[in-house]
mmCIF file of C-alpha atoms in Angstrom:
data_model
loop_
_atom_site.group_PDB
_atom_site.id
_atom_site.type_symbol
_atom_site.label_atom_id
_atom_site.label_comp_id
_atom_site.label_asym_id
_atom_site.label_seq_id
_atom_site.Cartn_x
_atom_site.Cartn_y
_atom_site.Cartn_z
ATOM 1 C CA UNK A 1 -20.653 10.720 -16.971
ATOM 2 C CA UNK A 2 -20.817 13.788 -14.260
ATOM 3 C CA UNK A 3 -17.811 14.214 -12.501
ATOM 4 C CA UNK A 4 -18.403 16.560 -9.035
ATOM 5 C CA UNK A 5 -15.863 19.007 -8.378
ATOM 6 C CA UNK A 6 -14.582 16.491 -5.385
ATOM 7 C CA UNK A 7 -14.015 13.621 -7.914
ATOM 8 C CA UNK A 8 -12.354 15.879 -10.435
ATOM 9 C CA UNK A 9 -9.743 17.182 -7.300
ATOM 10 C CA UNK A 10 -9.270 13.486 -6.825
ATOM 11 C CA UNK A 11 -7.982 13.326 -10.556
ATOM 12 C CA UNK A 12 -5.609 15.908 -10.359
ATOM 13 C CA UNK A 13 -4.483 14.109 -7.073
ATOM 14 C CA UNK A 14 -3.518 10.889 -8.447
ATOM 15 C CA UNK A 15 -1.343 12.648 -11.284
ATOM 16 C CA UNK A 16 -4.723 12.332 -13.844
ATOM 17 C CA UNK A 17 -6.357 14.898 -15.896
ATOM 18 C CA UNK A 18 -9.885 16.290 -14.932
ATOM 19 C CA UNK A 19 -12.111 15.825 -17.043
ATOM 20 C CA UNK A 20 -12.990 19.664 -16.213
ATOM 21 C CA UNK A 21 -12.001 22.509 -14.695
ATOM 22 C CA UNK A 22 -12.322 22.559 -11.129
ATOM 23 C CA UNK A 23 -14.157 26.004 -9.563
ATOM 24 C CA UNK A 24 -13.276 25.576 -6.079
ATOM 25 C CA UNK A 25 -16.328 27.885 -4.847
ATOM 26 C CA UNK A 26 -18.190 24.420 -5.383
ATOM 27 C CA UNK A 27 -16.139 22.025 -3.661
ATOM 28 C CA UNK A 28 -17.056 20.027 -0.463
ATOM 29 C CA UNK A 29 -13.943 19.872 1.303
ATOM 30 C CA UNK A 30 -15.626 17.530 3.974
ATOM 31 C CA UNK A 31 -16.736 15.421 0.423
ATOM 32 C CA UNK A 32 -13.079 15.257 -1.131
ATOM 33 C CA UNK A 33 -11.333 14.087 2.927
ATOM 34 C CA UNK A 34 -14.503 11.640 2.933
ATOM 35 C CA UNK A 35 -13.535 10.152 -0.992
ATOM 36 C CA UNK A 36 -9.780 10.207 -0.227
ATOM 37 C CA UNK A 37 -9.843 8.167 2.595
ATOM 38 C CA UNK A 38 -12.673 5.598 0.880
ATOM 39 C CA UNK A 39 -9.991 5.747 -1.856
ATOM 40 C CA UNK A 40 -6.985 5.320 0.292
ATOM 41 C CA UNK A 41 -5.991 8.244 -1.686
ATOM 42 C CA UNK A 42 -5.505 10.694 1.419
ATOM 43 C CA UNK A 43 -1.794 10.922 1.689
ATOM 44 C CA UNK A 44 -1.114 11.327 -1.826
ATOM 45 C CA UNK A 45 -4.127 14.246 -1.952
ATOM 46 C CA UNK A 46 -2.071 16.019 0.851
ATOM 47 C CA UNK A 47 1.364 15.451 -1.239
ATOM 48 C CA UNK A 48 -0.315 17.189 -4.363
ATOM 49 C CA UNK A 49 -2.748 19.980 -3.046
ATOM 50 C CA UNK A 50 0.088 22.385 -2.103
ATOM 51 C CA UNK A 51 0.876 22.246 -5.609
ATOM 52 C CA UNK A 52 -2.504 23.759 -6.508
ATOM 53 C CA UNK A 53 -2.727 27.538 -7.391
ATOM 54 C CA UNK A 54 -5.881 28.008 -5.387
ATOM 55 C CA UNK A 55 -6.241 25.632 -2.552
ATOM 56 C CA UNK A 56 -6.372 28.361 -0.382
ATOM 57 C CA UNK A 57 -9.627 27.669 0.156
ATOM 58 C CA UNK A 58 -9.222 24.439 1.922
ATOM 59 C CA UNK A 59 -10.628 24.343 5.482
ATOM 60 C CA UNK A 60 -7.729 24.266 8.143
ATOM 61 C CA UNK A 61 -9.424 21.098 9.618
ATOM 62 C CA UNK A 62 -9.526 19.311 6.125
ATOM 63 C CA UNK A 63 -5.562 20.393 5.777
ATOM 64 C CA UNK A 64 -4.516 19.005 9.418
ATOM 65 C CA UNK A 65 -6.742 15.921 8.595
ATOM 66 C CA UNK A 66 -4.825 15.211 5.598
ATOM 67 C CA UNK A 67 -1.506 16.270 6.925
ATOM 68 C CA UNK A 68 -2.389 13.577 9.940
ATOM 69 C CA UNK A 69 -3.291 10.998 7.138
ATOM 70 C CA UNK A 70 0.046 11.150 5.319
ATOM 71 C CA UNK A 71 2.447 11.113 8.577
ATOM 72 C CA UNK A 72 0.390 7.924 9.578
ATOM 73 C CA UNK A 73 1.347 6.723 5.772
ATOM 74 C CA UNK A 74 4.656 7.642 6.322
ATOM 75 C CA UNK A 75 5.132 6.075 9.679
ATOM 76 C CA UNK A 76 3.375 2.826 9.038
ATOM 77 C CA UNK A 77 5.847 2.782 5.964
ATOM 78 C CA UNK A 78 9.070 3.215 7.759
ATOM 79 C CA UNK A 79 8.125 0.203 9.713
ATOM 80 C CA UNK A 80 6.884 -1.952 6.721
ATOM 81 C CA UNK A 81 10.455 -0.854 4.685
ATOM 82 C CA UNK A 82 12.407 -1.787 7.634
ATOM 83 C CA UNK A 83 10.891 -5.106 7.907
ATOM 84 C CA UNK A 84 11.238 -5.208 3.982
ATOM 85 C CA UNK A 85 14.678 -4.258 4.378
ATOM 86 C CA UNK A 86 15.522 -7.492 6.724
ATOM 87 C CA UNK A 87 13.365 -10.079 5.295
ATOM 88 C CA UNK A 88 14.521 -9.575 1.253
ATOM 89 C CA UNK A 89 18.174 -10.194 2.355
ATOM 90 C CA UNK A 90 17.276 -13.305 4.390
ATOM 91 C CA UNK A 91 15.557 -14.703 1.801
ATOM 92 C CA UNK A 92 18.795 -13.879 -1.178
ATOM 93 C CA UNK A 93 20.602 -16.061 1.536
ATOM 94 C CA UNK A 94 18.918 -18.572 1.229
ATOM 95 C CA UNK A 95 18.818 -18.169 -2.494
ATOM 96 C CA UNK A 96 15.276 -17.888 -2.924
ATOM 97 C CA UNK A 97 13.728 -15.609 -5.732
ATOM 98 C CA UNK A 98 11.778 -13.474 -4.615
ATOM 99 C CA UNK A 99 9.407 -10.600 -6.527
ATOM 100 C CA UNK A 100 8.122 -7.281 -4.500
ATOM 101 C CA UNK A 101 4.597 -7.418 -5.980
ATOM 102 C CA UNK A 102 1.770 -3.994 -5.605
ATOM 103 C CA UNK A 103 2.630 -1.079 -2.981
ATOM 104 C CA UNK A 104 5.595 -2.234 -2.081
ATOM 105 C CA UNK A 105 6.832 -2.114 -5.513
ATOM 106 C CA UNK A 106 4.967 0.560 -6.646
ATOM 107 C CA UNK A 107 5.976 3.022 -3.068
ATOM 108 C CA UNK A 108 9.082 4.430 -4.496
ATOM 109 C CA UNK A 109 9.350 4.600 -7.832
ATOM 110 C CA UNK A 110 5.878 5.060 -9.144
ATOM 111 C CA UNK A 111 5.011 7.818 -6.407
ATOM 112 C CA UNK A 112 8.313 8.717 -5.809
ATOM 113 C CA UNK A 113 7.598 8.544 -1.864
ATOM 114 C CA UNK A 114 7.167 6.135 0.300
ATOM 115 C CA UNK A 115 4.680 8.106 2.370
ATOM 116 C CA UNK A 116 2.350 8.477 -0.831
ATOM 117 C CA UNK A 117 1.243 4.636 -1.182
ATOM 118 C CA UNK A 118 -0.526 3.808 1.365
ATOM 119 C CA UNK A 119 0.011 -0.140 2.436
ATOM 120 C CA UNK A 120 -1.506 -2.730 4.300
ATOM 121 C CA UNK A 121 0.913 -5.502 4.023
ATOM 122 C CA UNK A 122 3.695 -6.013 1.393
ATOM 123 C CA UNK A 123 3.212 -8.889 -1.148
ATOM 124 C CA UNK A 124 5.969 -11.153 -2.305
ATOM 125 C CA UNK A 125 6.117 -13.603 -4.890
ATOM 126 C CA UNK A 126 8.051 -17.123 -4.873
ATOM 127 C CA UNK A 127 8.121 -19.909 -6.921
ATOM 128 C CA UNK A 128 6.136 -23.004 -5.617
ATOM 129 C CA UNK A 129 8.448 -25.198 -4.759
ATOM 130 C CA UNK A 130 10.066 -22.652 -2.405
ATOM 131 C CA UNK A 131 7.488 -22.344 -0.524
ATOM 132 C CA UNK A 132 8.281 -24.571 2.282
ATOM 133 C CA UNK A 133 12.117 -23.091 2.384
ATOM 134 C CA UNK A 134 10.077 -19.489 2.585
ATOM 135 C CA UNK A 135 8.493 -20.573 5.385
ATOM 136 C CA UNK A 136 10.980 -21.984 7.263
ATOM 137 C CA UNK A 137 12.885 -18.832 7.111
ATOM 138 C CA UNK A 138 9.918 -16.761 7.665
ATOM 139 C CA UNK A 139 9.154 -18.565 10.953
ATOM 140 C CA UNK A 140 13.321 -17.922 11.946
ATOM 141 C CA UNK A 141 12.948 -14.267 11.805
ATOM 142 C CA UNK A 142 9.891 -14.112 13.946
ATOM 143 C CA UNK A 143 6.931 -15.032 11.379
ATOM 144 C CA UNK A 144 3.636 -17.099 11.929
ATOM 145 C CA UNK A 145 1.007 -18.098 9.678
ATOM 146 C CA UNK A 146 -1.444 -17.080 10.206
ATOM 147 C CA UNK A 147 -4.386 -18.255 8.507
ATOM 148 C CA UNK A 148 -2.811 -22.036 7.509
ATOM 149 C CA UNK A 149 0.663 -23.952 7.410
ATOM 150 C CA UNK A 150 2.582 -24.157 4.779
ATOM 151 C CA UNK A 151 2.412 -28.185 4.192
ATOM 152 C CA UNK A 152 -1.388 -27.763 3.168
ATOM 153 C CA UNK A 153 -0.866 -25.893 0.295
ATOM 154 C CA UNK A 154 -2.489 -27.407 -2.820
ATOM 155 C CA UNK A 155 -0.411 -26.086 -5.866
ATOM 156 C CA UNK A 156 -2.710 -27.822 -7.920
ATOM 157 C CA UNK A 157 -5.439 -25.115 -7.188
ATOM 158 C CA UNK A 158 -5.476 -21.282 -8.121
ATOM 159 C CA UNK A 159 -7.387 -20.987 -5.084
ATOM 160 C CA UNK A 160 -6.109 -19.085 -2.106
ATOM 161 C CA UNK A 161 -2.402 -18.858 -3.563
ATOM 162 C CA UNK A 162 -1.034 -16.848 -0.848
ATOM 163 C CA UNK A 163 0.052 -17.745 2.640
ATOM 164 C CA UNK A 164 -0.382 -14.627 5.554
ATOM 165 C CA UNK A 165 2.821 -14.211 7.672
ATOM 166 C CA UNK A 166 3.042 -11.865 10.717
ATOM 167 C CA UNK A 167 4.808 -12.019 14.057
ATOM 168 C CA UNK A 168 3.298 -12.414 17.167
ATOM 169 C CA UNK A 169 2.300 -8.778 19.032
ATOM 170 C CA UNK A 170 3.139 -6.945 16.014
ATOM 171 C CA UNK A 171 -0.270 -6.476 13.594
ATOM 172 C CA UNK A 172 0.999 -3.601 11.798
ATOM 173 C CA UNK A 173 3.533 -5.751 9.497
ATOM 174 C CA UNK A 174 2.533 -8.559 7.166
ATOM 175 C CA UNK A 175 4.126 -10.790 4.156
ATOM 176 C CA UNK A 176 1.669 -12.247 1.900
ATOM 177 C CA UNK A 177 3.473 -15.015 -0.024
ATOM 178 C CA UNK A 178 2.134 -15.796 -3.598
ATOM 179 C CA UNK A 179 3.245 -18.276 -5.938
ATOM 180 C CA UNK A 180 0.908 -18.082 -8.506
ATOM 181 C CA UNK A 181 -0.444 -14.701 -10.067
#
């Protein structure tokens, strides 16, 4: 496989070893920016690029766009984590066991900075037997099921094993409640 300079820098930004050294003169920063955004690692790229020895060739416009992506991710994740800090204690008070999955679980521990891991939703795993209680608690907190009501869940099926909850008027935060991996 032939790795482009942009792919090699993305590998570096994601904390993996570059398959080969990068010749900065060959790097197309616009292509790099597009790839970073398509792969969802633009904030991570912004966070890692300043550590490179030779990033002086980085176009100022591309750096500003990466920085903007980083700050947008930071703002969005701040709102998301504020909601997580409300939802989890509420579910725990009702003695509902919850495991945080995917992005929200990885943001601080694996990335070390919640701004580096863009998220579009929060994934929570609960026991199937708790779905109706989770549904009631989410509704109490102002969330509503988006795709279907909890009482239509078929626990015998391994298809559609999530319920999606959003607050009306708040398109930024959604919770995907899983009961099956």
